[in-house]
C-alpha atoms as a PDB file:
ATOM      1  CA  MET A   1     108.901 120.925 211.411  1.00  0.00           C
ATOM      2  CA  SER A   2     108.323 118.812 208.326  1.00  0.00           C
ATOM      3  CA  ALA A   3     106.982 120.131 205.049  1.00  0.00           C
ATOM      4  CA  TRP A   4     103.910 117.967 205.445  1.00  0.00           C
ATOM      5  CA  MET A   5     103.059 119.597 208.761  1.00  0.00           C
ATOM      6  CA  ARG A   6     103.465 123.059 207.249  1.00  0.00           C
ATOM      7  CA  TRP A   7     101.226 122.030 204.339  1.00  0.00           C
ATOM      8  CA  ARG A   8      98.532 120.782 206.689  1.00  0.00           C
ATOM      9  CA  ARG A   9      98.622 124.033 208.653  1.00  0.00           C
ATOM     10  CA  LEU A  10      97.646 126.010 205.519  1.00  0.00           C
ATOM     11  CA  SER A  11      94.007 126.720 204.954  1.00  0.00           C
ATOM     12  CA  LYS A  12      92.139 124.991 202.166  1.00  0.00           C
ATOM     13  CA  ARG A  13      92.124 128.215 200.120  1.00  0.00           C
ATOM     14  CA  GLU A  14      95.924 128.658 200.525  1.00  0.00           C
ATOM     15  CA  ARG A  15      96.564 125.056 199.445  1.00  0.00           C
ATOM     16  CA  LEU A  16      94.339 125.477 196.410  1.00  0.00           C
ATOM     17  CA  THR A  17      96.119 128.736 195.498  1.00  0.00           C
ATOM     18  CA  LEU A  18      99.534 127.063 195.768  1.00  0.00           C
ATOM     19  CA  LEU A  19      98.380 124.087 193.669  1.00  0.00           C
ATOM     20  CA  LEU A  20      97.004 126.387 190.963  1.00  0.00           C
ATOM     21  CA  ALA A  21     100.222 128.421 190.966  1.00  0.00           C
ATOM     22  CA  ALA A  22     102.295 125.225 190.625  1.00  0.00           C
ATOM     23  CA  ALA A  23     100.069 123.988 187.777  1.00  0.00           C
ATOM     24  CA  LEU A  24     100.341 127.352 186.000  1.00  0.00           C
ATOM     25  CA  LEU A  25     104.115 127.424 186.401  1.00  0.00           C
ATOM     26  CA  THR A  26     104.445 123.829 185.159  1.00  0.00           C
ATOM     27  CA  SER A  27     102.261 124.442 182.129  1.00  0.00           C
ATOM     28  CA  THR A  28     104.141 127.674 181.289  1.00  0.00           C
ATOM     29  CA  VAL A  29     107.524 125.931 181.509  1.00  0.00           C
ATOM     30  CA  LEU A  30     106.299 123.023 179.355  1.00  0.00           C
ATOM     31  CA  TRP A  31     104.826 125.396 176.792  1.00  0.00           C
ATOM     32  CA  ARG A  32     107.982 127.528 176.567  1.00  0.00           C
ATOM     33  CA  PHE A  33     110.660 124.819 176.645  1.00  0.00           C
ATOM     34  CA  ALA A  34     108.872 121.894 174.965  1.00  0.00           C
ATOM     35  CA  TRP A  35     105.983 123.038 172.752  1.00  0.00           C
ATOM     36  CA  LEU A  36     107.485 126.220 171.253  1.00  0.00           C
ATOM     37  CA  PRO A  37     110.809 124.664 170.154  1.00  0.00           C
ATOM     38  CA  LEU A  38     108.903 121.839 168.465  1.00  0.00           C
ATOM     39  CA  GLN A  39     106.717 124.362 166.648  1.00  0.00           C
ATOM     40  CA  TRP A  40     109.739 126.404 165.536  1.00  0.00           C
ATOM     41  CA  ARG A  41     111.522 123.283 164.294  1.00  0.00           C
ATOM     42  CA  SER A  42     108.516 122.031 162.353  1.00  0.00           C
ATOM     43  CA  GLU A  43     107.936 125.472 160.775  1.00  0.00           C
ATOM     44  CA  ALA A  44     111.581 125.639 159.685  1.00  0.00           C
ATOM     45  CA  ALA A  45     111.373 122.120 158.243  1.00  0.00           C
ATOM     46  CA  ARG A  46     108.168 122.981 156.372  1.00  0.00           C
ATOM     47  CA  ALA A  47     109.754 126.119 154.926  1.00  0.00           C
ATOM     48  CA  ALA A  48     112.853 124.197 153.804  1.00  0.00           C
ATOM     49  CA  GLN A  49     110.755 121.453 152.254  1.00  0.00           C
ATOM     50  CA  THR A  50     108.624 124.007 150.410  1.00  0.00           C
ATOM     51  CA  GLU A  51     111.763 125.659 149.039  1.00  0.00           C
ATOM     52  CA  LEU A  52     113.245 122.354 147.891  1.00  0.00           C
ATOM     53  CA  VAL A  53     109.988 121.293 146.220  1.00  0.00           C
ATOM     54  CA  ALA A  54     109.725 124.633 144.425  1.00  0.00           C
ATOM     55  CA  LEU A  55     113.314 124.368 143.236  1.00  0.00           C
ATOM     56  CA  ALA A  56     112.811 120.792 142.065  1.00  0.00           C
ATOM     57  CA  ARG A  57     109.726 121.869 140.100  1.00  0.00           C
ATOM     58  CA  GLN A  58     111.690 124.739 138.616  1.00  0.00           C
ATOM     59  CA  LEU A  59     114.389 122.317 137.454  1.00  0.00           C
ATOM     60  CA  ALA A  60     111.834 119.866 136.088  1.00  0.00           C
ATOM     61  CA  ASN A  61     110.041 122.589 134.114  1.00  0.00           C
ATOM     62  CA  ALA A  62     113.196 124.207 132.719  1.00  0.00           C
ATOM     63  CA  PRO A  63     112.868 124.640 128.965  1.00  0.00           C
ATOM     64  CA  ALA A  64     114.957 122.401 126.741  1.00  0.00           C
ATOM     65  CA  GLN A  65     117.964 124.136 125.218  1.00  0.00           C
ATOM     66  CA  SER A  66     118.909 124.011 121.573  1.00  0.00           C
ATOM     67  CA  THR A  67     121.333 121.351 120.356  1.00  0.00           C
ATOM     68  CA  SER A  68     124.130 123.863 119.674  1.00  0.00           C
ATOM     69  CA  ARG A  69     126.013 123.493 122.926  1.00  0.00           C
ATOM     70  CA  GLN A  70     129.396 124.790 123.913  1.00  0.00           C
ATOM     71  CA  ALA A  71     131.748 122.465 125.795  1.00  0.00           C
ATOM     72  CA  PHE A  72     133.066 123.576 129.183  1.00  0.00           C
ATOM     73  CA  THR A  73     136.720 123.195 130.066  1.00  0.00           C
ATOM     74  CA  PRO A  74     137.686 122.571 133.713  1.00  0.00           C
ATOM     75  CA  GLU A  75     138.889 126.190 133.909  1.00  0.00           C
ATOM     76  CA  GLN A  76     135.550 127.493 132.608  1.00  0.00           C
ATOM     77  CA  LEU A  77     133.714 125.264 135.077  1.00  0.00           C
ATOM     78  CA  HIS A  78     135.715 126.710 137.981  1.00  0.00           C
ATOM     79  CA  ALA A  79     135.310 130.268 136.675  1.00  0.00           C
ATOM     80  CA  SER A  80     131.542 129.797 136.417  1.00  0.00           C
ATOM     81  CA  LEU A  81     131.437 128.696 140.065  1.00  0.00           C
ATOM     82  CA  ILE A  82     133.360 131.757 141.180  1.00  0.00           C
ATOM     83  CA  GLU A  83     131.177 134.009 139.022  1.00  0.00           C
ATOM     84  CA  ALA A  84     128.024 132.512 140.579  1.00  0.00           C
ATOM     85  CA  GLN A  85     129.486 133.094 144.073  1.00  0.00           C
ATOM     86  CA  ILE A  86     129.313 129.408 144.995  1.00  0.00           C
ATOM     87  CA  ASP A  87     131.748 128.097 147.618  1.00  0.00           C
ATOM     88  CA  VAL A  88     133.894 125.352 146.125  1.00  0.00           C
ATOM     89  CA  LYS A  89     134.737 122.793 148.766  1.00  0.00           C
ATOM     90  CA  ARG A  90     136.397 120.316 146.390  1.00  0.00           C
ATOM     91  CA  ILE A  91     136.942 119.732 142.683  1.00  0.00           C
ATOM     92  CA  ASP A  92     138.550 116.580 141.344  1.00  0.00           C
ATOM     93  CA  VAL A  93     139.081 116.647 137.588  1.00  0.00           C
ATOM     94  CA  SER A  94     140.102 113.663 135.503  1.00  0.00           C
ATOM     95  CA  THR A  95     139.850 113.062 131.765  1.00  0.00           C
ATOM     96  CA  GLY A  96     136.588 114.678 130.735  1.00  0.00           C
ATOM     97  CA  ARG A  97     135.026 114.205 134.176  1.00  0.00           C
ATOM     98  CA  ALA A  98     134.783 116.288 137.358  1.00  0.00           C
ATOM     99  CA  GLN A  99     133.596 115.529 140.866  1.00  0.00           C
ATOM    100  CA  LEU A 100     132.472 118.613 142.751  1.00  0.00           C
ATOM    101  CA  SER A 101     131.537 119.452 146.312  1.00  0.00           C
ATOM    102  CA  LEU A 102     129.837 122.847 146.485  1.00  0.00           C
ATOM    103  CA  GLU A 103     127.982 124.973 148.996  1.00  0.00           C
ATOM    104  CA  GLY A 104     125.845 128.002 148.396  1.00  0.00           C
ATOM    105  CA  ALA A 105     122.488 129.643 148.542  1.00  0.00           C
ATOM    106  CA  ALA A 106     119.732 128.048 146.497  1.00  0.00           C
ATOM    107  CA  ALA A 107     119.368 131.294 144.562  1.00  0.00           C
ATOM    108  CA  ALA A 108     122.967 130.889 143.304  1.00  0.00           C
ATOM    109  CA  LEU A 109     123.065 127.098 142.803  1.00  0.00           C
ATOM    110  CA  TRP A 110     119.995 126.653 140.609  1.00  0.00           C
ATOM    111  CA  PRO A 111     120.897 129.246 137.945  1.00  0.00           C
ATOM    112  CA  TRP A 112     124.403 127.763 137.844  1.00  0.00           C
ATOM    113  CA  LEU A 113     122.951 124.277 137.284  1.00  0.00           C
ATOM    114  CA  GLU A 114     120.789 125.678 134.474  1.00  0.00           C
ATOM    115  CA  ARG A 115     123.920 127.159 132.942  1.00  0.00           C
ATOM    116  CA  LEU A 116     125.544 123.722 133.020  1.00  0.00           C
ATOM    117  CA  ASP A 117     122.533 122.406 131.165  1.00  0.00           C
ATOM    118  CA  SER A 118     123.341 124.766 128.281  1.00  0.00           C
ATOM    119  CA  ALA A 119     126.854 123.330 128.099  1.00  0.00           C
ATOM    120  CA  ASP A 120     127.631 119.915 126.693  1.00  0.00           C
ATOM    121  CA  LEU A 121     127.895 118.301 130.160  1.00  0.00           C
ATOM    122  CA  LYS A 122     126.235 115.165 131.434  1.00  0.00           C
ATOM    123  CA  LEU A 123     125.210 115.076 135.075  1.00  0.00           C
ATOM    124  CA  ASP A 124     126.266 111.632 136.342  1.00  0.00           C
ATOM    125  CA  THR A 125     125.385 111.884 140.029  1.00  0.00           C
ATOM    126  CA  ILE A 126     123.988 114.545 142.300  1.00  0.00           C
ATOM    127  CA  LYS A 127     123.368 114.686 146.054  1.00  0.00           C
ATOM    128  CA  LEU A 128     121.710 117.626 147.714  1.00  0.00           C
ATOM    129  CA  ALA A 129     121.681 118.404 151.424  1.00  0.00           C
ATOM    130  CA  ARG A 130     120.588 121.386 153.460  1.00  0.00           C
ATOM    131  CA  GLU A 131     123.082 122.909 155.887  1.00  0.00           C
ATOM    132  CA  GLY A 132     121.446 125.740 157.755  1.00  0.00           C
ATOM    133  CA  ASP A 133     120.239 128.312 155.238  1.00  0.00           C
ATOM    134  CA  ARG A 134     122.593 127.006 152.546  1.00  0.00           C
ATOM    135  CA  LEU A 135     122.577 123.985 150.276  1.00  0.00           C
ATOM    136  CA  ARG A 136     125.410 121.496 149.897  1.00  0.00           C
ATOM    137  CA  LEU A 137     125.718 119.878 146.492  1.00  0.00           C
ATOM    138  CA  ILE A 138     127.904 116.880 145.710  1.00  0.00           C
ATOM    139  CA  MET A 139     127.898 115.976 142.050  1.00  0.00           C
ATOM    140  CA  ALA A 140     129.806 114.359 139.210  1.00  0.00           C
ATOM    141  CA  VAL A 141     129.702 115.632 135.640  1.00  0.00           C
ATOM    142  CA  SER A 142     131.194 114.250 132.461  1.00  0.00           C
ATOM    143  CA  GLY A 143     131.742 115.689 129.023  1.00  0.00           C
ATOM    144  CA  LEU A 144     134.303 118.334 129.955  1.00  0.00           C
ATOM    145  CA  ALA A 145     136.418 119.588 127.080  1.00  0.00           C
ATOM    146  CA  PRO A 146     140.174 119.172 127.368  1.00  0.00           C
ATOM    147  CA  PRO A 147     141.951 122.131 129.042  1.00  0.00           C
ATOM    148  CA  ASP A 148     143.175 124.919 126.768  1.00  0.00           C
END
């Protein structure tokens, strides 16, 4: 017996009940596997954007330091990264210049960048990317003092 024949044998009330159950199941599946993940993703993106905007404002409003600055050597630069608990992915040092690839929590990276501001270093380039709950920072600085 075909499915159509079985469907036609059902009473009008049974058909309506089955249609309502199918509609409810479809809407529940769409809500759970389509709508909720989109909401979670947009909330996470909003939270990350809010954090980045707050950190950018914090950097923009950082007070200017006095002109008596102490030069960083490459060793001091590396030691400051370790002290700040920032993961060093790569450091390339050449005469007075360093290219860095770092990864860490925003709470560790921003104070470290402020510390660099107090040294006699010039920030040449900086790229910032979010990787999960951490930030990845690729930057080039110049003005390093010669090694001891």
